[in-house]
mmCIF file with all atom_site columns, C-alpha atoms in Angstrom:
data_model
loop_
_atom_site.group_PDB
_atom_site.id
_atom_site.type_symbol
_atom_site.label_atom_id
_atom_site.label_alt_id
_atom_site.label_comp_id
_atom_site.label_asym_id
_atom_site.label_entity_id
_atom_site.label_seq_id
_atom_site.pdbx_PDB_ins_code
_atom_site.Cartn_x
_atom_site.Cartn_y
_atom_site.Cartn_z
_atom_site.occupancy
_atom_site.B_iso_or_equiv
_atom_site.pdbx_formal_charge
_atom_site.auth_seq_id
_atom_site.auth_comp_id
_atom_site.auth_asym_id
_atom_site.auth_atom_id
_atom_site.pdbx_PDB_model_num
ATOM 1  C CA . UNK A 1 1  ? -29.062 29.163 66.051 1.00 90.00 ? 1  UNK A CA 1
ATOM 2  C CA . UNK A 1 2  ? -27.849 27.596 69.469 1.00 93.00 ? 2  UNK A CA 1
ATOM 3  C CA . UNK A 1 3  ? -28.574 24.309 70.121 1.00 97.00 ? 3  UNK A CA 1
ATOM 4  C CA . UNK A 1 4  ? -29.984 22.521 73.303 1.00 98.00 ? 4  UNK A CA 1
ATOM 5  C CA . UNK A 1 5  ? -31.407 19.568 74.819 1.00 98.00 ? 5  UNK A CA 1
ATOM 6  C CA . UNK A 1 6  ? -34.244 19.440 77.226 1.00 98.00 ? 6  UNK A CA 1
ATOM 7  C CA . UNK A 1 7  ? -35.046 16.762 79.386 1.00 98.00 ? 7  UNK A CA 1
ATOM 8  C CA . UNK A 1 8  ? -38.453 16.671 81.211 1.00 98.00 ? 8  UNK A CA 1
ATOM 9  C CA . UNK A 1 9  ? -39.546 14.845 83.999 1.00 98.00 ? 9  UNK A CA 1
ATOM 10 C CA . UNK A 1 10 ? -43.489 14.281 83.821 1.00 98.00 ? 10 UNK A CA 1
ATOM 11 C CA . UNK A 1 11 ? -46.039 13.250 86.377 1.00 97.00 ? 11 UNK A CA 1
ATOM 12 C CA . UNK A 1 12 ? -46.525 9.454  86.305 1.00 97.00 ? 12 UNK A CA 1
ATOM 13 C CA . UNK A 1 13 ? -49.264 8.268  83.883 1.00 97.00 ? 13 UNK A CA 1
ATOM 14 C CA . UNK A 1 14 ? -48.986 11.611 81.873 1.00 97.00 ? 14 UNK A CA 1
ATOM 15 C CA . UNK A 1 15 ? -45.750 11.531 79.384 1.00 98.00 ? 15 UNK A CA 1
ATOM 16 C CA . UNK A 1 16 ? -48.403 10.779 76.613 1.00 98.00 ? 16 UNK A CA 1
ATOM 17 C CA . UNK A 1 17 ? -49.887 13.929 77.233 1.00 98.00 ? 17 UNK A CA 1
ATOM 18 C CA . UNK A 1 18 ? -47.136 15.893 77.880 1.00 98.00 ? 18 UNK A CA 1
ATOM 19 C CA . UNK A 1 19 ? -45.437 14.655 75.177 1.00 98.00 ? 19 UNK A CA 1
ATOM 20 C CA . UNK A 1 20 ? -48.056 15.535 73.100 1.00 98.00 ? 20 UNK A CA 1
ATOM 21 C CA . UNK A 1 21 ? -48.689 18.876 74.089 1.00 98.00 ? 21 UNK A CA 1
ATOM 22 C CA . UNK A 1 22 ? -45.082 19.446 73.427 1.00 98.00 ? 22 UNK A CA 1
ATOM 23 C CA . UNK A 1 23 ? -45.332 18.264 69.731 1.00 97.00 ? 23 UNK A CA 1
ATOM 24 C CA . UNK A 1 24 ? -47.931 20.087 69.343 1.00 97.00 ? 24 UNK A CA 1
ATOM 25 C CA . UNK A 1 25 ? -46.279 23.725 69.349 1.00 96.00 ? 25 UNK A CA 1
ATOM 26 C CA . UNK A 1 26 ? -43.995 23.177 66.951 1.00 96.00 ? 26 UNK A CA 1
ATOM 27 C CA . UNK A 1 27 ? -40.681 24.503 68.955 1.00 96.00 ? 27 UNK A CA 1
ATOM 28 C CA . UNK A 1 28 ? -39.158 21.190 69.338 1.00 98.00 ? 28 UNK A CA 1
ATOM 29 C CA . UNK A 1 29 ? -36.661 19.738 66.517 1.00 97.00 ? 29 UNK A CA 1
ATOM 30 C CA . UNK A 1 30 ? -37.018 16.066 68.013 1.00 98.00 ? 30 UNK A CA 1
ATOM 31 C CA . UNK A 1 31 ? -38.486 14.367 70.655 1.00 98.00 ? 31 UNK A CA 1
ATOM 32 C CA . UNK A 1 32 ? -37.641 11.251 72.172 1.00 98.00 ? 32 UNK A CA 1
ATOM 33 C CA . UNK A 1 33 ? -38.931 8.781  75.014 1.00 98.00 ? 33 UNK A CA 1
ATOM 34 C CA . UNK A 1 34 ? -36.030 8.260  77.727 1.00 98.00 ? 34 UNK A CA 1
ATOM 35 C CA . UNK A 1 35 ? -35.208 5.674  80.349 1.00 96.00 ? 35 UNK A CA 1
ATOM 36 C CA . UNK A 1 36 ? -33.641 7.006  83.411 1.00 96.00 ? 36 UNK A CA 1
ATOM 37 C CA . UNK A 1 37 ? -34.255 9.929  85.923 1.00 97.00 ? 37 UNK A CA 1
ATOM 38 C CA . UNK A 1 38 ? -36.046 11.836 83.033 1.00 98.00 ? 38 UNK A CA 1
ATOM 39 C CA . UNK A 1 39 ? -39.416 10.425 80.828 1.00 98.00 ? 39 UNK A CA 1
ATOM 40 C CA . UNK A 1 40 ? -38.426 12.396 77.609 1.00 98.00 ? 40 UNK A CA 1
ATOM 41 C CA . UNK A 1 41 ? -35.614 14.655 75.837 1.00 98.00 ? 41 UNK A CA 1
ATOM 42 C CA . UNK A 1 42 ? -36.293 17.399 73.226 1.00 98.00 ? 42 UNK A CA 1
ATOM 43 C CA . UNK A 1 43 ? -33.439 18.740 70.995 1.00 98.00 ? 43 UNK A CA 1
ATOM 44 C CA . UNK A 1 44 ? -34.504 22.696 69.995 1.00 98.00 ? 44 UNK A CA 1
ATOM 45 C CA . UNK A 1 45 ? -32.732 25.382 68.051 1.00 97.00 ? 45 UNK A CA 1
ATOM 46 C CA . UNK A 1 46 ? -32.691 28.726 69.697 1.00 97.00 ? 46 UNK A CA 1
ATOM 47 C CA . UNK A 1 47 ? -33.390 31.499 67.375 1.00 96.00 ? 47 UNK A CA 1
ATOM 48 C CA . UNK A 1 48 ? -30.016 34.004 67.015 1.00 95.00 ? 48 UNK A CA 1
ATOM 49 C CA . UNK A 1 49 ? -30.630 36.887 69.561 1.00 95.00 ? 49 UNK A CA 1
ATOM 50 C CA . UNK A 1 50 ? -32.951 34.984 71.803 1.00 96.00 ? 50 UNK A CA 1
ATOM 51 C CA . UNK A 1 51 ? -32.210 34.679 75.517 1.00 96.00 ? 51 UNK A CA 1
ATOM 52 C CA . UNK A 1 52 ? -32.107 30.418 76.240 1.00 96.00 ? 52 UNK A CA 1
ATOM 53 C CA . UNK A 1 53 ? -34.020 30.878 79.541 1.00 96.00 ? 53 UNK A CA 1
ATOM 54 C CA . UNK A 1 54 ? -36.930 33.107 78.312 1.00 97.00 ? 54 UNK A CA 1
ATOM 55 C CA . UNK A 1 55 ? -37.797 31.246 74.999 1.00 97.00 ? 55 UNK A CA 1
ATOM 56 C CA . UNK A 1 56 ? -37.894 27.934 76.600 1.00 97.00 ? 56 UNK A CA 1
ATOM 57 C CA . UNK A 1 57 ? -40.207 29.052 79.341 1.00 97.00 ? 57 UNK A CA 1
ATOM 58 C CA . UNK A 1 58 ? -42.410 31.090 77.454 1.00 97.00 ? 58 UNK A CA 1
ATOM 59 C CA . UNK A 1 59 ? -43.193 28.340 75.072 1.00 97.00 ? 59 UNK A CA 1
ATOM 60 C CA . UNK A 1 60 ? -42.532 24.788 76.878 1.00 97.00 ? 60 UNK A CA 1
ATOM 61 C CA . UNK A 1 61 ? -42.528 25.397 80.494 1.00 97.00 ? 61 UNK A CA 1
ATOM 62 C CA . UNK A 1 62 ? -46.163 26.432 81.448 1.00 96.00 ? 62 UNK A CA 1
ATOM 63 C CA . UNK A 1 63 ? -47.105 22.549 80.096 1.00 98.00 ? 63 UNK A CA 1
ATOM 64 C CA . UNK A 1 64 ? -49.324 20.864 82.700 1.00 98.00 ? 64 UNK A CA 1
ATOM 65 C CA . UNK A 1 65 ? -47.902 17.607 83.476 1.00 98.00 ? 65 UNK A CA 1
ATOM 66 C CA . UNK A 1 66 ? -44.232 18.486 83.755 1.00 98.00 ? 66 UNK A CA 1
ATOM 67 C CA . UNK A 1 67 ? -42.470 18.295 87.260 1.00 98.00 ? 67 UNK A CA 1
ATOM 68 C CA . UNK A 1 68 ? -38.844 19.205 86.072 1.00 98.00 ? 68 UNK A CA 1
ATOM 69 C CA . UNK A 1 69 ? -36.767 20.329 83.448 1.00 98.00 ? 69 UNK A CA 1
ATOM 70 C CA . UNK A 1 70 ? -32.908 19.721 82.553 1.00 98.00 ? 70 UNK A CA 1
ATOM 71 C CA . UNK A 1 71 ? -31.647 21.932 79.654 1.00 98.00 ? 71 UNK A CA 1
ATOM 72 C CA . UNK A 1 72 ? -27.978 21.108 78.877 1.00 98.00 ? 72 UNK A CA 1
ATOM 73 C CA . UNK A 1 73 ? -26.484 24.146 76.059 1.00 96.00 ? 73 UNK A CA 1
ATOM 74 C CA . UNK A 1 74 ? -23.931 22.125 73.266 1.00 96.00 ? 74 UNK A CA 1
ATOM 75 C CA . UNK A 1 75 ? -21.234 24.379 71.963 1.00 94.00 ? 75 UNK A CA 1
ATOM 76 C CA . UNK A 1 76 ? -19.871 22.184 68.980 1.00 92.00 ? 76 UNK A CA 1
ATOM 77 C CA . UNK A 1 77 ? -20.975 19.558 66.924 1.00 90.00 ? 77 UNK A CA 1
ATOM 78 C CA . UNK A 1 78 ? -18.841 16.863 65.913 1.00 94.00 ? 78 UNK A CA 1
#
């Protein structure tokens, strides 16, 4: 399984929601609240064999509420 971390940026007044919705089909590992530039981070395990790109926008992406996405790909864990 790869790693990855996935920030989201949500429309104001609905990280609740979004966060929520996310939750809610099971893909994420954790799921966190964030100050900064982004409203919330997501760690998820990429099946083996599973394009990055595809997976995550076939079963996070399409979530009304969320403006942008930042997925950062980890190579080793320390």
């Amino acid at each position: 399984m790869t790693c990855v971390f996935v920030q989201f940026r949500c429309t104001p007044g609905q990280t609740y929601s979004v966060a929520t919705a996310i939750y809610d089909r099971e893909v994420v590992s954790e799921l966190y609240s964030t100050s900064g530039e982004y409203d919330l981070i997501a760690k998820v395990y990429i099946p083996e064999g599973e394009d990055v790109g595809h997976y995550l926008s076939e079963r996070l992406f399409d979530i009304p509420g969320i403006v942008r996405t930042l997925t950062t790909m980890t190579f080793k864990a320390f």
